[in-house]
mmCIF file of C-alpha atoms in Angstrom:
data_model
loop_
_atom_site.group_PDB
_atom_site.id
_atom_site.type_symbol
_atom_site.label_atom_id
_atom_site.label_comp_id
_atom_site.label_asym_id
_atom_site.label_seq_id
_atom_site.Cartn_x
_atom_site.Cartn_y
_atom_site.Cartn_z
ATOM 1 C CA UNK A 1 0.000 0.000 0.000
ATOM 2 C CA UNK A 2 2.713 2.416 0.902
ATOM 3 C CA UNK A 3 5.062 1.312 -1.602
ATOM 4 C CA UNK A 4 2.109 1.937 -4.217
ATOM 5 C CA UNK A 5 1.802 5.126 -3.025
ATOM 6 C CA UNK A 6 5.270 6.082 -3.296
ATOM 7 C CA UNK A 7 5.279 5.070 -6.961
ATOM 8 C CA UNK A 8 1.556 6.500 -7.805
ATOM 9 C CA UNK A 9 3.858 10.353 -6.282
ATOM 10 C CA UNK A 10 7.137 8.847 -8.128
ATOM 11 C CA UNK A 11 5.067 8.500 -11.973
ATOM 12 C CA UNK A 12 2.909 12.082 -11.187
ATOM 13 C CA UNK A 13 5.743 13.992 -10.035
ATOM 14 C CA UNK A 14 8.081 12.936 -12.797
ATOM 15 C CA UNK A 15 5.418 13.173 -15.886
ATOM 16 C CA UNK A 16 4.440 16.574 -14.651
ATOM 17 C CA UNK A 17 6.633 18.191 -17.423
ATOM 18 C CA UNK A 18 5.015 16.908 -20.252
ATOM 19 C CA UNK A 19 1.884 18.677 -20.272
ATOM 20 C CA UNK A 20 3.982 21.777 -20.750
ATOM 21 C CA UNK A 21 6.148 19.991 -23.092
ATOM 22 C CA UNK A 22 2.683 19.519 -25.177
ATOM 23 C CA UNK A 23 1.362 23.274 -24.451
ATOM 24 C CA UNK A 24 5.029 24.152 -25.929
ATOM 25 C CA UNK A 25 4.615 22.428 -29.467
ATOM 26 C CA UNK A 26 0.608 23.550 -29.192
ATOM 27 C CA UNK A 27 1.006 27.394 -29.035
ATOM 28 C CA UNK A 28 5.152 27.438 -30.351
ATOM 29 C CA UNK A 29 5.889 29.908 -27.221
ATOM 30 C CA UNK A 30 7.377 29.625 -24.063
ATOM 31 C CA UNK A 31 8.911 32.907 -23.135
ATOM 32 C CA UNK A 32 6.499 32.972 -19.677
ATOM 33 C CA UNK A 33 8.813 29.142 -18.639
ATOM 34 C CA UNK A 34 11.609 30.045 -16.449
ATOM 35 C CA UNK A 35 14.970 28.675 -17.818
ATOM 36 C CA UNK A 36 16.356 29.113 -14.231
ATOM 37 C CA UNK A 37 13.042 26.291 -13.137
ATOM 38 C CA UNK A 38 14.280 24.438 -15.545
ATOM 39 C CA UNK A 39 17.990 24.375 -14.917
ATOM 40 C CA UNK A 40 16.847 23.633 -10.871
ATOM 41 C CA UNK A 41 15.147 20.859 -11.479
ATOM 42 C CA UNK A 42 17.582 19.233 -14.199
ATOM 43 C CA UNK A 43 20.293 19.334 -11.215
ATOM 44 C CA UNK A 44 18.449 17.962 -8.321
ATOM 45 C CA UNK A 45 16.392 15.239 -11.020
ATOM 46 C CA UNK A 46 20.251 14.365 -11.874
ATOM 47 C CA UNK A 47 21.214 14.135 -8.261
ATOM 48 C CA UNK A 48 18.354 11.376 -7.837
ATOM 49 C CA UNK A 49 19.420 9.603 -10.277
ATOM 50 C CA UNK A 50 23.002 9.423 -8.913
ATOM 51 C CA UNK A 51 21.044 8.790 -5.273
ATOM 52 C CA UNK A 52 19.306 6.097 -7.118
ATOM 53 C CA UNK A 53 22.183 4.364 -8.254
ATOM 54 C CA UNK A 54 24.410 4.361 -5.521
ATOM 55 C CA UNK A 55 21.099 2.828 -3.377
ATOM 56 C CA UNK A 56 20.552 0.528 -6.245
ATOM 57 C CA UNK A 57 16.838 1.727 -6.135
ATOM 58 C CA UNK A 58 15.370 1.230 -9.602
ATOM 59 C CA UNK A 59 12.028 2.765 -9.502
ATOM 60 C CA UNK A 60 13.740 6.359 -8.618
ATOM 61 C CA UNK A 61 16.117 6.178 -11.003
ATOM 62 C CA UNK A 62 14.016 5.185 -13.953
ATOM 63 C CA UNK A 63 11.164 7.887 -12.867
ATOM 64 C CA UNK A 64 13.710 10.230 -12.545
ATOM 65 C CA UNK A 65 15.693 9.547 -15.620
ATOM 66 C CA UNK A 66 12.106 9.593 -17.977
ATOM 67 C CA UNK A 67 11.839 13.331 -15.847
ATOM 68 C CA UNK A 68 15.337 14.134 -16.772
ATOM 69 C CA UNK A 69 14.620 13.361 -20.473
ATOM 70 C CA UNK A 70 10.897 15.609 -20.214
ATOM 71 C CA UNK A 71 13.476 18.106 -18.614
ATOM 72 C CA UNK A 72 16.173 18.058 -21.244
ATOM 73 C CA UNK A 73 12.854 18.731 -24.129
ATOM 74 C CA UNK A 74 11.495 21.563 -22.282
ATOM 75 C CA UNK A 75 14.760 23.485 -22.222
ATOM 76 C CA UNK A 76 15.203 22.370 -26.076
ATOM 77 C CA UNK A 77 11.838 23.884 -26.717
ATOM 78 C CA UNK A 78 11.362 26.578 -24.336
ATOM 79 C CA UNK A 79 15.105 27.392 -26.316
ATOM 80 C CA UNK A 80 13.446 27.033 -29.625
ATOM 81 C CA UNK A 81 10.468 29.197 -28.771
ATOM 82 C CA UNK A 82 11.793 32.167 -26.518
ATOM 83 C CA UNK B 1 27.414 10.917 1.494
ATOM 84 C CA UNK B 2 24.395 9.008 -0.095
ATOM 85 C CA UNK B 3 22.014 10.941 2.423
ATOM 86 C CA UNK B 4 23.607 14.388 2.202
ATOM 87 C CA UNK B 5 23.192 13.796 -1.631
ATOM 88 C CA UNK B 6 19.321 12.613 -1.500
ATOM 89 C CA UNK B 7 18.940 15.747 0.747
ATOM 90 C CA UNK B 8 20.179 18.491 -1.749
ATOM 91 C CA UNK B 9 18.555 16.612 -4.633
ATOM 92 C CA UNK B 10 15.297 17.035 -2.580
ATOM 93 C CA UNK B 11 16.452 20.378 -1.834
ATOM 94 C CA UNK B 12 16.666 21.080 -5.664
ATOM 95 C CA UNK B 13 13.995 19.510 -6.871
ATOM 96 C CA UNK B 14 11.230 21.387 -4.259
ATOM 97 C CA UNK B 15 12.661 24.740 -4.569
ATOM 98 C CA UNK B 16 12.494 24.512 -8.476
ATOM 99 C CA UNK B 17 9.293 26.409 -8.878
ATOM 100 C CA UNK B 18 10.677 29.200 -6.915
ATOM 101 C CA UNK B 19 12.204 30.792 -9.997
ATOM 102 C CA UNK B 20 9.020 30.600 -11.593
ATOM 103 C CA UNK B 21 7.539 32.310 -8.839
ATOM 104 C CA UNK B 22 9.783 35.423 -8.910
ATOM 105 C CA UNK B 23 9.663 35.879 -12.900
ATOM 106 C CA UNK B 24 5.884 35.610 -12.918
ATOM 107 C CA UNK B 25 5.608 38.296 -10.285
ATOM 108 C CA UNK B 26 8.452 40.564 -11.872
ATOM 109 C CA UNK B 27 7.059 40.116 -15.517
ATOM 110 C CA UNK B 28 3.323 39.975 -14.407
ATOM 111 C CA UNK B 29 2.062 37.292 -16.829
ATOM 112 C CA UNK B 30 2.406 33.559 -16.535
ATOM 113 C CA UNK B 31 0.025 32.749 -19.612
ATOM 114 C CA UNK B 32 2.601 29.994 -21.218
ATOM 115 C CA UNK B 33 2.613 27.917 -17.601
ATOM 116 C CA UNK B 34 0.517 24.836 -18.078
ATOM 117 C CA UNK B 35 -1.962 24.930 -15.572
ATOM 118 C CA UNK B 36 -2.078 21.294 -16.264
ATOM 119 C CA UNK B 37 1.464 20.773 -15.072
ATOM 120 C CA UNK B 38 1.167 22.647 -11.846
ATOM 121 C CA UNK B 39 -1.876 20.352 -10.933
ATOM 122 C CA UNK B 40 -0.552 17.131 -11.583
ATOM 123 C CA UNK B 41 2.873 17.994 -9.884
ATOM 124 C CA UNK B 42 0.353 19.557 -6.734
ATOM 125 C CA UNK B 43 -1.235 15.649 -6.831
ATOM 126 C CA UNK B 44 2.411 14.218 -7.214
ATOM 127 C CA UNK B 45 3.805 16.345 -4.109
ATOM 128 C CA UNK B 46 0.941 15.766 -2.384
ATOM 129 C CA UNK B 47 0.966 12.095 -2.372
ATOM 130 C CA UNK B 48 4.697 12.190 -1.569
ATOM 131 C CA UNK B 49 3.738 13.702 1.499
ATOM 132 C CA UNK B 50 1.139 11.320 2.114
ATOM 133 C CA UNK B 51 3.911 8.956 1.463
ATOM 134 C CA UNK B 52 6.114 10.628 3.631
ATOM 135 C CA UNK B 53 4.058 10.706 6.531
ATOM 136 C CA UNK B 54 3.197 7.058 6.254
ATOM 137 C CA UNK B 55 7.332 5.959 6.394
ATOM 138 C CA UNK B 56 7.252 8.913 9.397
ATOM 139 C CA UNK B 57 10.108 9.940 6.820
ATOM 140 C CA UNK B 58 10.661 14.161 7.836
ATOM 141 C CA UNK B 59 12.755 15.307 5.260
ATOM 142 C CA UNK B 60 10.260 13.548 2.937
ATOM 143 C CA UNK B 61 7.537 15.227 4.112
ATOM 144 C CA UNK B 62 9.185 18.484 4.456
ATOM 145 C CA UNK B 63 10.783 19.158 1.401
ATOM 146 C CA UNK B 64 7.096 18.296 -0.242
ATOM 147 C CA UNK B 65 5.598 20.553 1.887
ATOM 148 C CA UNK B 66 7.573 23.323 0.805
ATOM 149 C CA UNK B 67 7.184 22.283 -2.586
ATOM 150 C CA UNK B 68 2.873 22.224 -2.214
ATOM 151 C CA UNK B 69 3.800 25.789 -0.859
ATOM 152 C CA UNK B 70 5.428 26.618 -3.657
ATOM 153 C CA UNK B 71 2.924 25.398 -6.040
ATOM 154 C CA UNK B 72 -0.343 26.536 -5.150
ATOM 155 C CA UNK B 73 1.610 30.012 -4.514
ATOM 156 C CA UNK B 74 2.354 29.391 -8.425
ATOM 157 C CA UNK B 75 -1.094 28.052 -9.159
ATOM 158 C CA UNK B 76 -2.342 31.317 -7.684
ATOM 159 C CA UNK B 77 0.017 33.565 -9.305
ATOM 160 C CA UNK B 78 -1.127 31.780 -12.651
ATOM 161 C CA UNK B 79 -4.464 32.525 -12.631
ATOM 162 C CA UNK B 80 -3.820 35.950 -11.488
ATOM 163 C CA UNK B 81 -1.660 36.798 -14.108
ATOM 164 C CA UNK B 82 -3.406 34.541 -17.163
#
């Protein structure tokens, strides 16, 4: 039940990026994002994933690394649309 | 080391909307924000400290709670400035 949980938080928190990612490619604009957001959350989803290999935890660092990868396309995009 | 390192990726990841936060109030418009995003990261955050508070796991539950801050203050600021 609590591990469920856990994961139910893990898959919400880390797909929360791709509704922008889809708003981005809808209306080609993104000058309102902030880069700095962005750049914040690609360290600290990076630092999970090195947390999440050195406590050989799977589930954080494959939720972390699909965030890392909706990260990486929002700064591509919110780049390509300033 | 592997705690101190879970600690400032927490660190990172919850205090990633507060960069959002200041350029919305210094440019007064937020209208390329998905909405959508800030709700399902304020469902993700708030399961984690669901989570949190079922492993009685502080930092957990802390760091999420200044993230829920965080995002309804951006949820707010959103609609405000639309």
């Amino acid at each position: 039940m609590t591990q469920t949980i856990g994961i139910i938080a893990g898959i919400l928190t880390a797909s929360s990026l791709l509704p922008q990612v889809i708003k981005i490619i809808r209306e080609k604009k993104a000058e309102d994002v902030s880069i700095m957001m962005l750049i914040i959350l690609m360290l600290g989803v990076a630092l999970w994933i090195y947390y999440g290999i050195l406590r050989e935890d799977l589930p954080i660092i494959v939720t972390n690394a699909f965030s890392l990868l909706l990260n990486i396309t929002t700064v591509v995009l919110r780049l390509k649309y300033k």
